[in-house]
Each structure stands twice: as C-alpha cells, then as structure tokens.
XYZ file of C-alpha atoms in Angstrom:
244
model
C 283.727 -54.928 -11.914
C 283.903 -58.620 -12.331
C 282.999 -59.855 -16.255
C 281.121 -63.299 -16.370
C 278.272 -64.695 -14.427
C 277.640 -63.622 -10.628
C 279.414 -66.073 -8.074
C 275.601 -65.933 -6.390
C 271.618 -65.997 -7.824
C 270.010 -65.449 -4.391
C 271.615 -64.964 -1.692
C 270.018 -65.663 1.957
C 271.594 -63.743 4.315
C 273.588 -60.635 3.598
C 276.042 -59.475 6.067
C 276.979 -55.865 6.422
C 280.883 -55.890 7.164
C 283.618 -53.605 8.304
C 287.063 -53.975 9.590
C 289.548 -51.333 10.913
C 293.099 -52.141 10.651
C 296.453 -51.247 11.826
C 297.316 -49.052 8.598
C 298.528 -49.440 4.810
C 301.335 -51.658 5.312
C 300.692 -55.548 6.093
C 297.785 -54.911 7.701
C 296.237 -56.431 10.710
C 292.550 -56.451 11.764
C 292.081 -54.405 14.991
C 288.528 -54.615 14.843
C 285.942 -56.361 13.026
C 281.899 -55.372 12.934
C 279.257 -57.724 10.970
C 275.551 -56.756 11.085
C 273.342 -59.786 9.521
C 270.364 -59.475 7.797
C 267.926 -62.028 6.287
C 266.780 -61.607 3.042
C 262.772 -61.512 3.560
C 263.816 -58.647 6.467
C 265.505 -56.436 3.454
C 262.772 -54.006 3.333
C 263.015 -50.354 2.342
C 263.303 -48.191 4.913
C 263.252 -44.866 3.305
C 262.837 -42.964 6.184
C 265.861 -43.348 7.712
C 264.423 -45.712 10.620
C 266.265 -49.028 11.195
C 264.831 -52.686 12.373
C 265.162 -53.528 15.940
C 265.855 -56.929 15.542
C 269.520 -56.950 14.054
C 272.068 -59.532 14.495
C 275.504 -58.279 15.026
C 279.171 -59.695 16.301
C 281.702 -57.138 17.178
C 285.170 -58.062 18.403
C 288.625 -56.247 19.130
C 291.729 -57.854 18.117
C 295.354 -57.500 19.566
C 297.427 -56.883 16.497
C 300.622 -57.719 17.681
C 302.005 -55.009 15.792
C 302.251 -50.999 15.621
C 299.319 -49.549 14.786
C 299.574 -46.796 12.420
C 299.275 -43.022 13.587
C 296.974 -42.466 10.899
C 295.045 -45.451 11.160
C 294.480 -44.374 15.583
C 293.935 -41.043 14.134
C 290.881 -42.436 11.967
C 289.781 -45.260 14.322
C 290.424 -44.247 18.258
C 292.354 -47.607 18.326
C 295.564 -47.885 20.034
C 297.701 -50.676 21.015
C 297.765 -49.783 24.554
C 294.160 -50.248 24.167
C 294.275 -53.685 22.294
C 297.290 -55.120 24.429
C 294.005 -57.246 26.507
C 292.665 -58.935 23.760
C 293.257 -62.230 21.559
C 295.342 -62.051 18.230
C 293.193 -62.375 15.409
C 294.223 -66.476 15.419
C 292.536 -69.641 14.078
C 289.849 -70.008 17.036
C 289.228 -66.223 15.998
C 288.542 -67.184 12.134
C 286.729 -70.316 13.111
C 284.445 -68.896 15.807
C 283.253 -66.055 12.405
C 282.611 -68.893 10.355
C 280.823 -70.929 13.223
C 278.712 -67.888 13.920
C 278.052 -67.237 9.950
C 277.348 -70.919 9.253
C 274.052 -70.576 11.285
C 272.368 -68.507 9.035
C 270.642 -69.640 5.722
C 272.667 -70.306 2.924
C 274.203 -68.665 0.541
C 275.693 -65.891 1.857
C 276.490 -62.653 0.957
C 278.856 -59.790 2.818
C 278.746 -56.319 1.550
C 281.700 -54.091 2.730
C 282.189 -50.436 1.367
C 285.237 -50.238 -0.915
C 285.586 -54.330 0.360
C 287.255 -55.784 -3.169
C 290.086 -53.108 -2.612
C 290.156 -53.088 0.823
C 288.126 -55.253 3.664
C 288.299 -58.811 1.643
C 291.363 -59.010 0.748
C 292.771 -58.300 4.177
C 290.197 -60.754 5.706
C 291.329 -63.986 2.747
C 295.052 -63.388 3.775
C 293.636 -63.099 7.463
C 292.185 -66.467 7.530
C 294.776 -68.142 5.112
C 297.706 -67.066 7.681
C 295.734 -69.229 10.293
C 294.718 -72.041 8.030
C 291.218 -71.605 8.084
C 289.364 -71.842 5.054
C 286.383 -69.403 4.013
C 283.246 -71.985 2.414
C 282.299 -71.619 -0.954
C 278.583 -70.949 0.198
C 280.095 -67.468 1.344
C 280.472 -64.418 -1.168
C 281.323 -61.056 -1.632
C 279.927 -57.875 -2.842
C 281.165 -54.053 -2.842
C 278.875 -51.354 -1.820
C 280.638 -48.566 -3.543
C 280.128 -50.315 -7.059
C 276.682 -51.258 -5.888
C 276.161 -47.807 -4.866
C 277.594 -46.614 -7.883
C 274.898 -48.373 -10.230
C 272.136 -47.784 -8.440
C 273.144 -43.624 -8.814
C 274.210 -44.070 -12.400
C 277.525 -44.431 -11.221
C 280.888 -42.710 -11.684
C 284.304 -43.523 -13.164
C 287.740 -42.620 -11.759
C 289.688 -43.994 -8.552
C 288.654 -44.123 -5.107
C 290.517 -42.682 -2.653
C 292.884 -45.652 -0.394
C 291.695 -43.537 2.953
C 287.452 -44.860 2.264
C 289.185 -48.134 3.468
C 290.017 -46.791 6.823
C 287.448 -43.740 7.226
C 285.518 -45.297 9.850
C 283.093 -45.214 11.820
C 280.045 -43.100 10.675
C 277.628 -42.688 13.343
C 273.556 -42.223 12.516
C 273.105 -38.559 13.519
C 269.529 -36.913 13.614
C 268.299 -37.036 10.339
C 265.782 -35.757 7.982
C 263.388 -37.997 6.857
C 262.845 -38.454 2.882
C 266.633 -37.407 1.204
C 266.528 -37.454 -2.468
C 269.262 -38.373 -4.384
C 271.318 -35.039 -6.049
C 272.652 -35.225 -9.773
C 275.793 -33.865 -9.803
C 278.673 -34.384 -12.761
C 280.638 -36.206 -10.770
C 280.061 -37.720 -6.919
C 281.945 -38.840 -3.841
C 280.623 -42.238 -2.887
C 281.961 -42.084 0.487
C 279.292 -43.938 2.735
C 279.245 -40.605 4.167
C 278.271 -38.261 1.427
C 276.251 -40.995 0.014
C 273.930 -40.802 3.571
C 274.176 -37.332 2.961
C 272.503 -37.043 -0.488
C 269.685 -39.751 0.711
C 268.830 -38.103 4.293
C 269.446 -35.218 4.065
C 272.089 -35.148 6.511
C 276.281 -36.024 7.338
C 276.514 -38.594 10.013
C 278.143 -38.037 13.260
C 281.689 -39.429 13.328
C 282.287 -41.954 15.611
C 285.161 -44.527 16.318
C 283.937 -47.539 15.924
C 283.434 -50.314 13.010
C 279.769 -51.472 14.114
C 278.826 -47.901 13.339
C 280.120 -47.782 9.714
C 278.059 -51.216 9.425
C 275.300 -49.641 11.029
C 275.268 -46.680 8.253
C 275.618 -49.130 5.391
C 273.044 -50.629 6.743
C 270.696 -47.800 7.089
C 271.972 -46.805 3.244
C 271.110 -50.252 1.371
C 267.656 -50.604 3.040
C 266.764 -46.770 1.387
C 267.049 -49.498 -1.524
C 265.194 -52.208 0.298
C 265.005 -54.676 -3.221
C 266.977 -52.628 -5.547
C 270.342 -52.794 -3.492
C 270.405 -57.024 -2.870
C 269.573 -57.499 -6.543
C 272.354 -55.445 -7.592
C 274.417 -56.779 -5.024
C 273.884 -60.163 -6.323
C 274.727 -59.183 -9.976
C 278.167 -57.537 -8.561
C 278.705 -60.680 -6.289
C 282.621 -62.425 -6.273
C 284.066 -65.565 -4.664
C 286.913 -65.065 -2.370
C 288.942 -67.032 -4.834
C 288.852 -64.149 -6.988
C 290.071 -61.349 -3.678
C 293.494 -60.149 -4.731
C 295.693 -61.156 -1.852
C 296.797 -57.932 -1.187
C 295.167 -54.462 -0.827
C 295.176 -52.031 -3.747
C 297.539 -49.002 -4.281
C-alpha cells in the first residue's frame, strides 16, 4: 500500500482496465480492454445487473514476439492469430490517451492486481514509444481495494491473477453476501463468487475480466471509488518492471 497522501481527492471518471500479455518474461500487450465509467453513474448495483450505457475500447495487438504457452493457454491468444494487427506503437499509446482525454478530469483506472502487474507493463509500454501518460491520470488496485472493503488479508498474491483472464458474467443469483472466512482468495473470481452467489463462466477475452470488475465494484456503488481514491498512485510511482 502506498504511505502518504492519495495521488487523487475525486476522481471523475474511473476506468476499469485489463491487459493480457505475451507471458512473464518482457512482456508485451496482446490485448488491452478499458470499460469507462463516470462518477455520478457509480451506483450500486447489488443485484448483479449492469448499466447499458458503458463506454468501452478493446484492441488486439501484434506482439512481435512469442507468446507464451501458458499465457495462450490462459488467454486463447496466439500469434498466428495476432500476426494481422498493429504493434502496440506510438499511434497505439496516443490514440488511448486521445480517447481517455475526452472524459472529465481526473482520472482514475482500476486494474485487478494492476500495481504488480497491468501498470507497470503499460508505463514501460508507453515509455518504449515515447509517449507520455498525463499527470491528470492515476492508478488504483482492485485487489487492495477489495481487500479493505472485506477486512482484508495479508500474504502474497499469486503472479498467475495477472494473467487469469477473462471471467465471463454467468447466470447469477441475485443478493450474494459476503462469507467470513480466516483467510480469502481475492481472485476477481472467487471474490464474484462470495458476492453473487455464483463462479463466472471463463471466457478468453480481456473486456470480460473488465466487465466482471465492473459488475464487482458497483456491488460497492460509493464504498469502492472512495476507497479507490484513498489507495490511488501516480504512474511515477509504477515499478518499471512486474513483480516476482
């Protein structure tokens, strides 16, 4: 957890992230999924239903590099499958921060297991092209803002949360409760499954693990932004490489 201040005091727009990459070792984005929500939409949605009107940007990425057997395993992505599409390049990073700079401002991007894993693959992303990330844009991890709002856990996080991908809503019960248990698993997964009753269906693809985070913090509605605010991090403090 970050000591000092928060980088943000309110946030107005929070953006749901998730990338998939080729693996463990100097990773490459393969796929990035952003769901963006304005703060007066953050509602609680306790019973599992989502908004309609959702703003999202999807896009594949050529890695120019072998893709990981586990990492296809996990994601469905191959490179025979990503040999038609752009590098992840500077009119890649710049068209992100076009699209994100049309929102109001500040804003904040939630990722699950993101300070270990999503940003700093997405800082060294952008720095290799040149493009710079604005100030007005921070950071916040689900897992330790999942963590606080179920009176948390302590230990480490398994490295594979940052590639388990892809959790797709299934049919769910309406009105989980949350179950108290020594110690939990805050996979986004078993988290959806203590609040609805209910695993998701795995899928494939990023914009469905943004989808379930989604769905997850607005069970919060109010509770999850505040916290996320109070967890919030510039990218200037993203180590520049993912954790062991």
């Amino acid at each position: 957890m970050m000591s000092g201040a928060s980088a943000v005091n309110h946030a107005e727009t929070f953006v749901f992230l998730d990338i998939e990459t080729t693996g463990f070792r100097d990773p490459k984005i393969t796929e990035l999924a952003m769901l963006v929500m304005p703060r007066e939409d953050f509602m609680p949605q306790r019973n599992g239903t989502s908004r309609r009107a959702l703003n999202k940007w999807t896009s594949l990425f050529n890695p120019d590099k072998p893709i990981e057997a586990k990492a296809s395993e996990i994601t469905g992505l191959t490179n025979d499958m990503l040999g038609k599409y752009n590098k992840f390049d500077k009119n890649a990073a710049t068209s992100i921060m076009s699209y994100l700079s049309h929102y109001p401002k500040p804003i904040c991007l939630i990722a699950h297991n993101g300070r270990r894993f999503d940003f700093p693959i997405i800082r060294k992303s952008f720095e290799n092209v040149g493009v710079d990330i604005p100030d007005y844009i921070v950071c916040s991890d689900s897992l330790a803002i999942l963590k606080e709002l179920e009176n948390g856990c302590t230990g480490p996080i398994d490295r594979d949360q940052g590639l388990e991908s892809s959790l797709l809503l299934g049919p769910c019960a309406a009105g989980g409760t949350i179950a108290k248990q020594q110690r939990k698993s805050f996979k986004l997964s078993e988290v959806h499954k203590r609040l609805f009753n209910c695993e998701p269906v795995v899928a494939h693809f990023a914009e469905e693990d943004v989808e379930i985070l989604h769905k997850v913090a607005t069970f919060y509605g109010d509770e999850f932004i505040k916290i996320a605010e109070k967890l919030a991090f510039t990218f200037s403090q993203v180590r520049g490489n993912i954790s062991n």
